[in-house]
Coordinates of C-alpha atoms in Angstrom, one line a residue:
Chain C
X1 CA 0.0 0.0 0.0
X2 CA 1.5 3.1 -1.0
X3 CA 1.7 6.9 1.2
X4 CA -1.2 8.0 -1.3
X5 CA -3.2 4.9 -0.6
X6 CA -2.8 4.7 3.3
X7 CA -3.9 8.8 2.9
X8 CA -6.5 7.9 1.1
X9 CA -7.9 5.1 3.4
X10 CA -7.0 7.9 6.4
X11 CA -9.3 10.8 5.6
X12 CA -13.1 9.5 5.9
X13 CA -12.3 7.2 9.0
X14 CA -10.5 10.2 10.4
X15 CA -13.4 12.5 9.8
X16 CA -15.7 9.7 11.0
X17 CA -14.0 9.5 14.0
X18 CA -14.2 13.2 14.5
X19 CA -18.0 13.5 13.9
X20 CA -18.4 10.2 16.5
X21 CA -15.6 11.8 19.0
X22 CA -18.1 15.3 18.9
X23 CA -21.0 13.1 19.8
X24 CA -19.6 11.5 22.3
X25 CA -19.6 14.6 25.1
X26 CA -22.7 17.0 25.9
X27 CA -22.8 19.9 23.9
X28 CA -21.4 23.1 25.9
X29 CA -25.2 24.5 26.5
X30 CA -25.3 21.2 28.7
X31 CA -25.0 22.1 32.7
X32 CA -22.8 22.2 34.1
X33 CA -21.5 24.2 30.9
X34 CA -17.6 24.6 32.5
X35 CA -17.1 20.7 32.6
X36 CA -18.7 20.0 29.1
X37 CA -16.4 22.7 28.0
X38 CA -13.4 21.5 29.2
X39 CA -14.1 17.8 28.2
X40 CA -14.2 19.0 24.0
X41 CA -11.7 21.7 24.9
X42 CA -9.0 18.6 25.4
X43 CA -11.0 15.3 23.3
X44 CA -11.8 17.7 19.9
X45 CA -8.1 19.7 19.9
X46 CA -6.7 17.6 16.8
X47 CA -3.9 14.9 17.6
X48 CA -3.5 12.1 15.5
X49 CA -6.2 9.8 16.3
X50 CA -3.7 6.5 16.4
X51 CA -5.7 4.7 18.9
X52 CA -9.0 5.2 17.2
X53 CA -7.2 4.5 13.3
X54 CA -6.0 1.6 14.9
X55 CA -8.9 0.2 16.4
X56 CA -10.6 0.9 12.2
X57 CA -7.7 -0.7 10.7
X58 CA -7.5 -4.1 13.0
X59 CA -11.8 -4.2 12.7
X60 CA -11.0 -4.3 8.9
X61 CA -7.8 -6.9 8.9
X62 CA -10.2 -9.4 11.4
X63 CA -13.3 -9.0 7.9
X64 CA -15.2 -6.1 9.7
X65 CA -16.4 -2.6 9.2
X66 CA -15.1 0.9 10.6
X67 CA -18.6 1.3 11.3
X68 CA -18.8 -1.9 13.6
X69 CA -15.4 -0.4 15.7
X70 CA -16.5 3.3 16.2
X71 CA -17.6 3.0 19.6
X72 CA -14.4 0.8 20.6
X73 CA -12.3 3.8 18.6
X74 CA -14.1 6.7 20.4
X75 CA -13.7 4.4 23.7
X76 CA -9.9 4.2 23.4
X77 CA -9.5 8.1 22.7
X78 CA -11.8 9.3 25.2
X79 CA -9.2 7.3 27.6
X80 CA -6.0 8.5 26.2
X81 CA -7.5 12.1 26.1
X82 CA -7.9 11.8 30.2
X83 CA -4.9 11.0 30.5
X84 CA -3.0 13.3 29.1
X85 CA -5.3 16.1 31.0
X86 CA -4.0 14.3 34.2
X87 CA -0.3 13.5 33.2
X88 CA 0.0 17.6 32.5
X89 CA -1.3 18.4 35.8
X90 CA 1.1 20.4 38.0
X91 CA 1.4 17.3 40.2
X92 CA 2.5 15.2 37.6
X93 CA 4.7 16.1 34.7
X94 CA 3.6 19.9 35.2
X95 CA 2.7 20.3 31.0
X96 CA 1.7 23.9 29.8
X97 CA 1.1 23.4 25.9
X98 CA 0.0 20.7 24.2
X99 CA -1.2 19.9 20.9
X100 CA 0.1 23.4 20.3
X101 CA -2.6 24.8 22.7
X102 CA -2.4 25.5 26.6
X103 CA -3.3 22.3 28.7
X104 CA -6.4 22.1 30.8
X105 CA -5.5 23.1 33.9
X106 CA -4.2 26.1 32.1
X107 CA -7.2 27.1 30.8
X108 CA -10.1 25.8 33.1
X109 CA -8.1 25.3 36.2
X110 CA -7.2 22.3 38.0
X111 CA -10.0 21.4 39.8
X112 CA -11.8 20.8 36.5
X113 CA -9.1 19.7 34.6
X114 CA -9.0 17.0 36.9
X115 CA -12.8 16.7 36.5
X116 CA -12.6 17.1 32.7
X117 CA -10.4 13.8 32.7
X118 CA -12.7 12.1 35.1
X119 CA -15.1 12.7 33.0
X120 CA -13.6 11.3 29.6
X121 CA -12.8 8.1 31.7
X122 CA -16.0 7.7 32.9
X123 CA -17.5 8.4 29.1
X124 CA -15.0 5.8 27.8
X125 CA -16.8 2.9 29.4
X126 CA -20.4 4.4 28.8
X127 CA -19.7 4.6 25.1
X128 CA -18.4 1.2 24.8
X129 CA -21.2 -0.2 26.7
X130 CA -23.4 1.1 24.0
X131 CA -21.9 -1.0 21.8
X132 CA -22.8 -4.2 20.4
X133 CA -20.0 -6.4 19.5
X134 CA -20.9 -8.6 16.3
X135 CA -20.3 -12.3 17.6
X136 CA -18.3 -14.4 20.3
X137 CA -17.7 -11.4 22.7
X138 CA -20.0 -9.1 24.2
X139 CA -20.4 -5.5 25.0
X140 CA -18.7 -6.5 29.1
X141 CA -16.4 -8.1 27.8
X142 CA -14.7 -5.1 25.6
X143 CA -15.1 -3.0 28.8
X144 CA -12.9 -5.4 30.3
X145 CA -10.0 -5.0 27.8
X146 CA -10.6 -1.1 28.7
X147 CA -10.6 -1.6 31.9
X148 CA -8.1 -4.5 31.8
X149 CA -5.5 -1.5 30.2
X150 CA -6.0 1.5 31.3
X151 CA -6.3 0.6 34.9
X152 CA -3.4 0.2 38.1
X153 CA -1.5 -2.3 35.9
X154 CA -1.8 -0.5 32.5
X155 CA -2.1 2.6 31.7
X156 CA -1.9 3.9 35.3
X157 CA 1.1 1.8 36.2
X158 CA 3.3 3.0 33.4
X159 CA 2.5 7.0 34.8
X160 CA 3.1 5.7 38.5
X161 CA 6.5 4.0 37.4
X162 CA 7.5 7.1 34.8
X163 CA 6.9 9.7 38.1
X164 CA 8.5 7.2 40.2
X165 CA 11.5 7.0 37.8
X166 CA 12.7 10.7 37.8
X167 CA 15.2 11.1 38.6
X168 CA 16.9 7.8 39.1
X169 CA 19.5 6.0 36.8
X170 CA 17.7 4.9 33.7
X171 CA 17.7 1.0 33.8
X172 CA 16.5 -1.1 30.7
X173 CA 13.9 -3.5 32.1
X174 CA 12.7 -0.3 33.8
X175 CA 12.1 1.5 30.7
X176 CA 10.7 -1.3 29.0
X177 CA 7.8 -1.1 31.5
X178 CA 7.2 2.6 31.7
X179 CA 6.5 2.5 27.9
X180 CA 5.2 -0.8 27.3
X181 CA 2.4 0.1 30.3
X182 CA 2.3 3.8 29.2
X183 CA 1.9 3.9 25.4
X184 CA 1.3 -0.2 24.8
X185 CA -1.4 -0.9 26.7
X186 CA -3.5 1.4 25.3
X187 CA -2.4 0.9 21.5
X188 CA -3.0 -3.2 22.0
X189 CA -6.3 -2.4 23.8
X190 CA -7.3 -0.2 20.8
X191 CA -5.8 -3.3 18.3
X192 CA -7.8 -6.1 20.5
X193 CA -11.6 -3.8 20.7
X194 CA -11.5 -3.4 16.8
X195 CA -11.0 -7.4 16.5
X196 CA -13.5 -8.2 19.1
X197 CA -16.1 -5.2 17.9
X198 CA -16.4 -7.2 13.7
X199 CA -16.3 -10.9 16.2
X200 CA -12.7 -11.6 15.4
X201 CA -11.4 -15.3 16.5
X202 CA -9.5 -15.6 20.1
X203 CA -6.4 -16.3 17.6
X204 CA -6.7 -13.0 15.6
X205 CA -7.2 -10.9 19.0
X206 CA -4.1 -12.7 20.3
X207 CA -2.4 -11.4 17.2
X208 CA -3.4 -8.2 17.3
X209 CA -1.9 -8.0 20.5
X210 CA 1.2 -9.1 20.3
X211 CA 1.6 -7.1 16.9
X212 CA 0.7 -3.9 19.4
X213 CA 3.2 -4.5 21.9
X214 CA 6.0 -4.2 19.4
X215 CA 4.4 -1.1 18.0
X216 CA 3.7 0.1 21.2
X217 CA 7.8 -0.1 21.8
X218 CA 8.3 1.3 18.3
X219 CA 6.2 4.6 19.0
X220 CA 7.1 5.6 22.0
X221 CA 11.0 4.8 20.9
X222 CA 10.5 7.2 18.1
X223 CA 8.4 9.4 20.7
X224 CA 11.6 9.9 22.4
X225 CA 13.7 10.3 19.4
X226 CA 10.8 13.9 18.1
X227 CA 11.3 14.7 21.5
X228 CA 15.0 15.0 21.6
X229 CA 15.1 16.3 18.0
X230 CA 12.5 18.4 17.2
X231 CA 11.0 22.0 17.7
X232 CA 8.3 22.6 19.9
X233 CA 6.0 23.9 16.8
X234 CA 6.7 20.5 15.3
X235 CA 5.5 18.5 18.3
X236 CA 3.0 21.4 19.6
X237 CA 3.8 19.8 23.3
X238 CA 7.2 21.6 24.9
X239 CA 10.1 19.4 23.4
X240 CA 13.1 18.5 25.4
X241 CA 11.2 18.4 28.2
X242 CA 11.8 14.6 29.3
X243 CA 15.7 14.8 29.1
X244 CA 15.2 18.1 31.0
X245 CA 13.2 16.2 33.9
X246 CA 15.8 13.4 33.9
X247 CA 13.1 11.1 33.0
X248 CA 14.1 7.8 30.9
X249 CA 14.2 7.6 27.6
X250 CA 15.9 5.6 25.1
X251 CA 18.2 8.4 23.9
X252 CA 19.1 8.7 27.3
X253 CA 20.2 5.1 27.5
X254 CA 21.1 3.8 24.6
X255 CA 21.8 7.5 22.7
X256 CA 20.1 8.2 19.3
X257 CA 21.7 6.3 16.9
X258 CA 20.7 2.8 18.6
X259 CA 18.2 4.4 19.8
X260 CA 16.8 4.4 15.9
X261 CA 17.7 1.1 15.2
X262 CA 15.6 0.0 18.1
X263 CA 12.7 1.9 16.4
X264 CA 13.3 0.3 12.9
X265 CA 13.9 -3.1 14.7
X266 CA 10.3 -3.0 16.8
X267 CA 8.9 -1.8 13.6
X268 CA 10.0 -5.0 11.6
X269 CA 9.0 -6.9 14.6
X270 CA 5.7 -5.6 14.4
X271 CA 5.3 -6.1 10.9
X272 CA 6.2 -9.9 10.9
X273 CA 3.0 -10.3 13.3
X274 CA 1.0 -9.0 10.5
X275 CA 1.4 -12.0 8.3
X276 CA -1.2 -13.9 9.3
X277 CA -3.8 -10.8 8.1
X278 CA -2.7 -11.2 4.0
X279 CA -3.7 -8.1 2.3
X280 CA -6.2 -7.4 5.0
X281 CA -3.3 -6.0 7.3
X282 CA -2.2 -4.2 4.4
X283 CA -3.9 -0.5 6.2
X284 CA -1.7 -1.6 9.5
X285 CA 1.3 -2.5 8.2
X286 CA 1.0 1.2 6.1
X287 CA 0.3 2.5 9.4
X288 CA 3.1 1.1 11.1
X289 CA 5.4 2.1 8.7
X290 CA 4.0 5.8 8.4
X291 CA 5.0 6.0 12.6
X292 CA 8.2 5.1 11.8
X293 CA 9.0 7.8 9.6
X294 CA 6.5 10.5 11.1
X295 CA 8.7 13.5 12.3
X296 CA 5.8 14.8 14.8
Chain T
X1 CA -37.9 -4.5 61.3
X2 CA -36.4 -3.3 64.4
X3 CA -33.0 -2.1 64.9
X4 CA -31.4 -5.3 66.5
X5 CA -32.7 -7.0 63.2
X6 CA -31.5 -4.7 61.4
X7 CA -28.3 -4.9 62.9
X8 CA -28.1 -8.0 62.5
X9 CA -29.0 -8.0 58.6
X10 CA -26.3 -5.7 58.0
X11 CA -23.1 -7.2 59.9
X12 CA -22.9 -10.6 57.6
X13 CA -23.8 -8.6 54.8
X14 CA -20.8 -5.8 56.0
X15 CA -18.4 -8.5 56.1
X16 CA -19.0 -9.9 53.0
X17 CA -18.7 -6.9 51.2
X18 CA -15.4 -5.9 53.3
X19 CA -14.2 -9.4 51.6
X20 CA -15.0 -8.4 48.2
X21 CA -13.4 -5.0 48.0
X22 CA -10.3 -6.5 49.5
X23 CA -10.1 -8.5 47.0
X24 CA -11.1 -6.1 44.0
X25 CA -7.1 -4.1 44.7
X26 CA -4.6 -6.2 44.0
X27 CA -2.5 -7.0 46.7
X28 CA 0.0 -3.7 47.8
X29 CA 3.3 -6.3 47.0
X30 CA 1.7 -6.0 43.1
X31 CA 4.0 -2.9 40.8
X32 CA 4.0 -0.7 41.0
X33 CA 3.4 -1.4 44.7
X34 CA 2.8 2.8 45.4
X35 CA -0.8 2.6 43.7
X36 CA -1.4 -0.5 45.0
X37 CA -1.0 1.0 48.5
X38 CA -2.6 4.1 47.8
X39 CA -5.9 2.5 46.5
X40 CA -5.9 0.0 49.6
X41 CA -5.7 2.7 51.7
X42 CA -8.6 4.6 50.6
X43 CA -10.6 2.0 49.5
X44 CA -10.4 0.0 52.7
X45 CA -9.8 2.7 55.1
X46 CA -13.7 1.8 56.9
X47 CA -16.4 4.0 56.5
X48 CA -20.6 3.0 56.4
X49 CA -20.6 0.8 53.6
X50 CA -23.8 2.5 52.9
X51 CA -24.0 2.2 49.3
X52 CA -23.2 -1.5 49.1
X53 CA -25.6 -2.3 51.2
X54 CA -28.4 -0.4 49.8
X55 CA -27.1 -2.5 46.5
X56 CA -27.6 -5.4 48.7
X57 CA -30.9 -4.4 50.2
X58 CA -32.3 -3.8 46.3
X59 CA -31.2 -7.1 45.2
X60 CA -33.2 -8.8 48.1
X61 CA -35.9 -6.2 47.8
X62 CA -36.6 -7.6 44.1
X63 CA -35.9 -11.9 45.1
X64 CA -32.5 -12.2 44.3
X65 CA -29.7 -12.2 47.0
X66 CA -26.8 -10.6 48.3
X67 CA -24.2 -12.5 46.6
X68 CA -25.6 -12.0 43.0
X69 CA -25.2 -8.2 43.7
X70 CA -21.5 -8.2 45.5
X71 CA -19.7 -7.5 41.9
X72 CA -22.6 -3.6 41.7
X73 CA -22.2 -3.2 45.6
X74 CA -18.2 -3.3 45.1
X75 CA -17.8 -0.9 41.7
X76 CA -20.7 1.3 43.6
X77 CA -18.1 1.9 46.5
X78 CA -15.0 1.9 44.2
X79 CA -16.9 4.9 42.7
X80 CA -17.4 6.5 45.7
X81 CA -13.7 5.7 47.0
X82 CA -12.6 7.5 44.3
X83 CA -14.6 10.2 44.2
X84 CA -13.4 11.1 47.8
X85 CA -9.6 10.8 47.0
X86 CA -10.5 14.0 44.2
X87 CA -12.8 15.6 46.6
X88 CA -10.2 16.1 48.6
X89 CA -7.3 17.1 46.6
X90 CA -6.0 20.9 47.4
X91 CA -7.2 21.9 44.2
X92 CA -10.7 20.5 45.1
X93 CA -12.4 21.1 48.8
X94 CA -8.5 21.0 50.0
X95 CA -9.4 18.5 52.8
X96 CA -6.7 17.0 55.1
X97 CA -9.3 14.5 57.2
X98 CA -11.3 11.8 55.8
X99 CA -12.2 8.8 57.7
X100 CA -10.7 9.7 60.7
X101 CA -7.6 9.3 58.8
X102 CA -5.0 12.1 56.5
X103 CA -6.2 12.2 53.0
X104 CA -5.0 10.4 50.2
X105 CA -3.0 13.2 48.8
X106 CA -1.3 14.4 52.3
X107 CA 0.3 10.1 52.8
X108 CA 1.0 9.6 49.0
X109 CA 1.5 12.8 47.3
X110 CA -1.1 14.7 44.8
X111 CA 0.3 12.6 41.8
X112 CA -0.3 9.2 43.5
X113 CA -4.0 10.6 44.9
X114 CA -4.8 11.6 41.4
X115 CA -3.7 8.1 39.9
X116 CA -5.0 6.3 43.2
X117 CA -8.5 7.6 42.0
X118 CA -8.2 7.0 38.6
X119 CA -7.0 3.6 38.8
X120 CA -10.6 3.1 41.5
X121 CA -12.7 4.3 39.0
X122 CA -11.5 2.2 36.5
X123 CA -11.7 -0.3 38.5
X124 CA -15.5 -0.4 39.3
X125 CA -16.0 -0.9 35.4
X126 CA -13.5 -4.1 35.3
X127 CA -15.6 -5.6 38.0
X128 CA -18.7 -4.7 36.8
X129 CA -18.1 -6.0 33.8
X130 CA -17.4 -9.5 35.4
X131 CA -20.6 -9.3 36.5
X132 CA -23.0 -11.7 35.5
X133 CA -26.7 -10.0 36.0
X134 CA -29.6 -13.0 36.0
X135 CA -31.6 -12.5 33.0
X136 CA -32.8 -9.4 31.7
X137 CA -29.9 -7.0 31.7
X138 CA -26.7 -7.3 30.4
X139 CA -23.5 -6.2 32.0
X140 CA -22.8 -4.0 29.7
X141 CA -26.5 -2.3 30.8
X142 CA -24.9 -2.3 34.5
X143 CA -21.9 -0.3 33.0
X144 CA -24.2 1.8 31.2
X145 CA -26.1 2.7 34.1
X146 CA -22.9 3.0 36.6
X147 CA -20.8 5.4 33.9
X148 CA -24.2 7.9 33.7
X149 CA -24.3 8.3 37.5
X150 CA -20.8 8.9 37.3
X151 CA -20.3 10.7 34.5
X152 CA -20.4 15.1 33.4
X153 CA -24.2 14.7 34.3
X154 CA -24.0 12.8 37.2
X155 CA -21.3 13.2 40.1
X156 CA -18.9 14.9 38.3
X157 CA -22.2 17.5 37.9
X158 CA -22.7 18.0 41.6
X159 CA -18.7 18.4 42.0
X160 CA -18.6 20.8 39.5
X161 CA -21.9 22.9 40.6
X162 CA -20.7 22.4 44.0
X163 CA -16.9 24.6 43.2
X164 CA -18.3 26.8 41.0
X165 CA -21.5 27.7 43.8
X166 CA -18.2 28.3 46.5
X167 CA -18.7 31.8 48.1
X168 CA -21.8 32.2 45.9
X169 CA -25.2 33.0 47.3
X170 CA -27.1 29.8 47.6
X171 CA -30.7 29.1 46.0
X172 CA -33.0 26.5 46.0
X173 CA -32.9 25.3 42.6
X174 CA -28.6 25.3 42.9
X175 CA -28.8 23.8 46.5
X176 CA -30.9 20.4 44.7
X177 CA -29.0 20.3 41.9
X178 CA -25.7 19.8 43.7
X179 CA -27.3 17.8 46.0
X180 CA -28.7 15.1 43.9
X181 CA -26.1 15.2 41.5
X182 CA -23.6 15.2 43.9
X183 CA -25.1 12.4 46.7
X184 CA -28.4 11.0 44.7
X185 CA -27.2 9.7 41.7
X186 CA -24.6 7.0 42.9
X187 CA -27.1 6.2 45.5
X188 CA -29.8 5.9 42.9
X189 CA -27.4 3.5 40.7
X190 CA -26.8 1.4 43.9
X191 CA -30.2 0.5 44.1
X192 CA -30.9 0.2 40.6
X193 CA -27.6 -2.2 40.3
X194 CA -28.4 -4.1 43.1
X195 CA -32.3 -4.7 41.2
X196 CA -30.6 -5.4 37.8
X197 CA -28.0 -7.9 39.4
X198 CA -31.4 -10.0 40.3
X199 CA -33.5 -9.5 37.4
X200 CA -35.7 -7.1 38.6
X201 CA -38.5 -5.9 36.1
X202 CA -38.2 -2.6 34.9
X203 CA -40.9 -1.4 37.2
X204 CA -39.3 -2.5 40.3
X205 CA -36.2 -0.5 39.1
X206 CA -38.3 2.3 38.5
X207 CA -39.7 2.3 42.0
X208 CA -35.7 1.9 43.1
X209 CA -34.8 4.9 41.5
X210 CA -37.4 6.9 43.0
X211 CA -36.7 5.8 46.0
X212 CA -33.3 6.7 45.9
X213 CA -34.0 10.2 44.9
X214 CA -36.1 11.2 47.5
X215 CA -33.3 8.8 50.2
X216 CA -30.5 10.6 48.5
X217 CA -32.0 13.9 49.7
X218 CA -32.6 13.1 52.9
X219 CA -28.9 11.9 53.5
X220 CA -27.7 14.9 52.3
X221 CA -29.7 16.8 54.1
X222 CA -29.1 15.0 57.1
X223 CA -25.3 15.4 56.8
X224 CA -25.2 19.1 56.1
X225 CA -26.6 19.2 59.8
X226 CA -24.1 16.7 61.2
X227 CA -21.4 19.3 59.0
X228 CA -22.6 21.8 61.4
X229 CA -23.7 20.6 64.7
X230 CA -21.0 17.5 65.1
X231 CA -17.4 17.1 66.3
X232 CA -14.3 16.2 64.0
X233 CA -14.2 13.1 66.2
X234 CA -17.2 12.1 65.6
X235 CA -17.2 12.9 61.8
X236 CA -14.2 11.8 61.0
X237 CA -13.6 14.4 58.5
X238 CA -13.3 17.9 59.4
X239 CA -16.5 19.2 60.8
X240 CA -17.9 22.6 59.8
X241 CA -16.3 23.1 57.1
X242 CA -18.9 24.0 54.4
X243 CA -19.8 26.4 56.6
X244 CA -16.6 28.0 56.7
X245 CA -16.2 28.1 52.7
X246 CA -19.1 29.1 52.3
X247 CA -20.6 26.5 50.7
X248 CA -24.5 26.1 50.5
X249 CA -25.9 23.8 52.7
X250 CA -29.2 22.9 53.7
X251 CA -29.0 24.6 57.5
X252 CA -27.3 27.8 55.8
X253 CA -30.3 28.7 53.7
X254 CA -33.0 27.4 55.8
X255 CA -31.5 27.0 59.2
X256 CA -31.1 23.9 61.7
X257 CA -35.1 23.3 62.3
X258 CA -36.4 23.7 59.0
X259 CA -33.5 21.5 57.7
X260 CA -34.3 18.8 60.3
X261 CA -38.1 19.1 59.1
X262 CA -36.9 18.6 55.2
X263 CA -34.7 15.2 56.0
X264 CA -37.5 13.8 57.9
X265 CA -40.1 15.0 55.2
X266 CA -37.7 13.4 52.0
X267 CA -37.0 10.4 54.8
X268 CA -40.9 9.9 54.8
X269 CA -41.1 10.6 51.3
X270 CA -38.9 8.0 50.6
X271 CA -40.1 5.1 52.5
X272 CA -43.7 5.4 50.8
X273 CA -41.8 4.6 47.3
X274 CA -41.0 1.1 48.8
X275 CA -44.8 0.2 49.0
X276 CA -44.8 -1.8 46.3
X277 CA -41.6 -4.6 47.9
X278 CA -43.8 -5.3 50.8
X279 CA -42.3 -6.7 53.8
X280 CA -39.4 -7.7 50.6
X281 CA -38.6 -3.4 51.2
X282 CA -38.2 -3.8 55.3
X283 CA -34.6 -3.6 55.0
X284 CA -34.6 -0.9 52.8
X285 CA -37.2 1.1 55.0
X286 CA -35.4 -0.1 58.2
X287 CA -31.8 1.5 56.3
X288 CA -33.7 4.5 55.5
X289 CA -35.2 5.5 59.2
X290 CA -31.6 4.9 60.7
X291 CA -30.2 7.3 58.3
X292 CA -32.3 9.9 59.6
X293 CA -31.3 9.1 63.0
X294 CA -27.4 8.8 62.7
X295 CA -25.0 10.7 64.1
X296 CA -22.1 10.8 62.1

């Protein structure tokens, strides 16, 4: 699949998304007006929309429809939109700009910014639990994946070990379980709910997850990398700011060089778990590639 | 029902659900072990149970039993564990007491609070997605019906209303919406769980939530007195303190009498919703009188 293609397949899931993300959270007329304000202020600010492409593509590869993962897609961002509301809190990695606008807390204050993200959480799971998953799983079962990742040994631990972590002398295994918890869990959630929404077989989900932990590795190695090399208007998030905290990063340990042959190694990695998809992994495996060579 | 049977209702019931929260955290020995802690703490740290068992009390209320709604009862107080831990934070009501005990944020740090909640909420979905209601509802209904009461137009509602009314002069209409989005709707979810866990008809759930509205108000009402007119001992949290921030209460804009004339009004109110569970409602109706008559 070439650049063209993938772009091609990219724009009406992408502005699908958007139009399901909008529905997602009350309108700002809805009381209390400040909260529903702050929760579109953060979910509808732009970003990439990985998770929720993700979640499209793997519905597809497993014989599904975008349409059948939408809920699942809007699930997954409404979780990693809370998230980052509460990792730029003050309290935690103390964020003033991101996506190339001021964070929350910034804006609305931190009471509701930590609001705002309880919020998105809490919409994550009503959203899913509207949906109804084709065959073999049900609409419980795909808010236990959710759960499953984004809670005290997912998502959560990886922010818990990363504030724990900075600081201290950068250790490998360490490292490996900030960002496989932080970024992974989420990514292989996101791969696993578009399988299970189009009824994919326990053997494709299991797949799909192992082909996300290797991306999961490969994005947030290449995370690093933008973050250490690029401007801030680039990354509209302050850049440098990781090295700065002395948190760990693989430039930090292994320097930039290894550092991207890690990136191009994980990505190979996670391509070779494609194979059992055929030409319906064709949109991840474009997809993979692309976040290899992204430079934002 | 007298009190002594009432009494004696509750402490098997107590224990059980002590059981089942302990084991809905993993243990603290679990990485990152920090979270772990800090969600035992708070989660575990006492307190009256009183959602649980008014889960409890529905599931009986409608024929089913106690055990068929432990998986509601336990995400019900998860919810409400967490909901405490943000509560208190400084950038919230800034509370250093809860439970007798220093807040989450003053033993752990505001990070670890932050996460401690947000890995509790997340929680209450993984378990309620394990649960298995009896026919009828789905879990992914129970989810549904948890993330609303949670959610922007639920809790989070009556949190935000409840800043943003600080130093404010208090009305009616703003003192009841805090109120029962604040207090009523995760009692009202309770209930309804605890009816769903056991099959109950649509009707009967119904009659649950009513119920719960016009409880939820008379609980509230009745602890804006105790906010006033107990000690910190007895409270466990520090007393007077909505007073002093100027926050609206029930006794602040119609003073101690009138107030204590409104809980027992909703109190009565409330009890004549149970009509239809017959002697099936005497625990609930025994719950409700003691509420009124509690003092802390």
């Amino acid at each position: 699949m070439t650049a063209s293609e993938l772009a091609r397949w990219i724009r009406p899931v992408r502005r699908d998304v958007e139009k399901a993300l909008k529905a997602c959270v009350p309108p700002a007329r809805v009381k209390p007006a400040t909260i529903h304000r702050a929760m579109r202020y953060s979910l509808l600010a732009g970003g990439k929309r990985l998770r929720p492409l993700l979640c499209c593509a793997a519905a597809e590869a497993c014989g599904g429809t975008v349409r059948q993962a939408m809920p699942a897609a809007c699930a997954v961002e409404l979780v990693h939109a809370y998230s980052l509301i509460h990792d730029d809190l003050p309290c935690m990695d103390d964020d003033d700009l991101r996506r190339g606008k001021p964070t929350s807390h910034r804006v609305f204050g931190e009471g509701i910014a930590v609001l705002a993200g309880d919020a998105l959480l809490t919409e994550a799971f009503a959203v899913l639990a509207r949906a109804r998953p084709a065959a073999r799983h049900t609409g419980a079962d795909l808010v236990a994946v959710l759960a499953e990742a984004s809670g005290s040994r997912g998502l959560i631990a990886g922010q818990v070990a990363d504030l724990e972590a900075e600081g201290k002398k950068p250790s490998e295994p360490a490292l490996y379980f900030v960002h496989a918890a932080k970024t992974g869990m989420l990514l292989r959630a996101a791969l696993k709910l578009g399988g299970m929404c189009t009824g994919g077989s326990a053997s494709r989900i299991a797949t799909l997850d192992r082909f996300g932990f290797a991306l999961g590795l490969a994005f947030q190695i290449q995370d690093d990398i933008l973050d250490e090399t690029q401007s801030v208007a680039k990354l509209g998030k302050t850049a440098g700011k990781d090295a700065a905290a002395g948190k760990m990063t693989f430039p930090a340990l292994y320097g930039l060089p290894r550092s991207r042959e890690m990136a191009a190694r994980w990505t190979r990695e996670a391509v070779h778990h494609l194979r059992p998809f055929g030409s319906k992994g064709d949109v991840l495996r474009a997809l993979t590639e692309r976040l290899l060579h992204r430079d934002h």
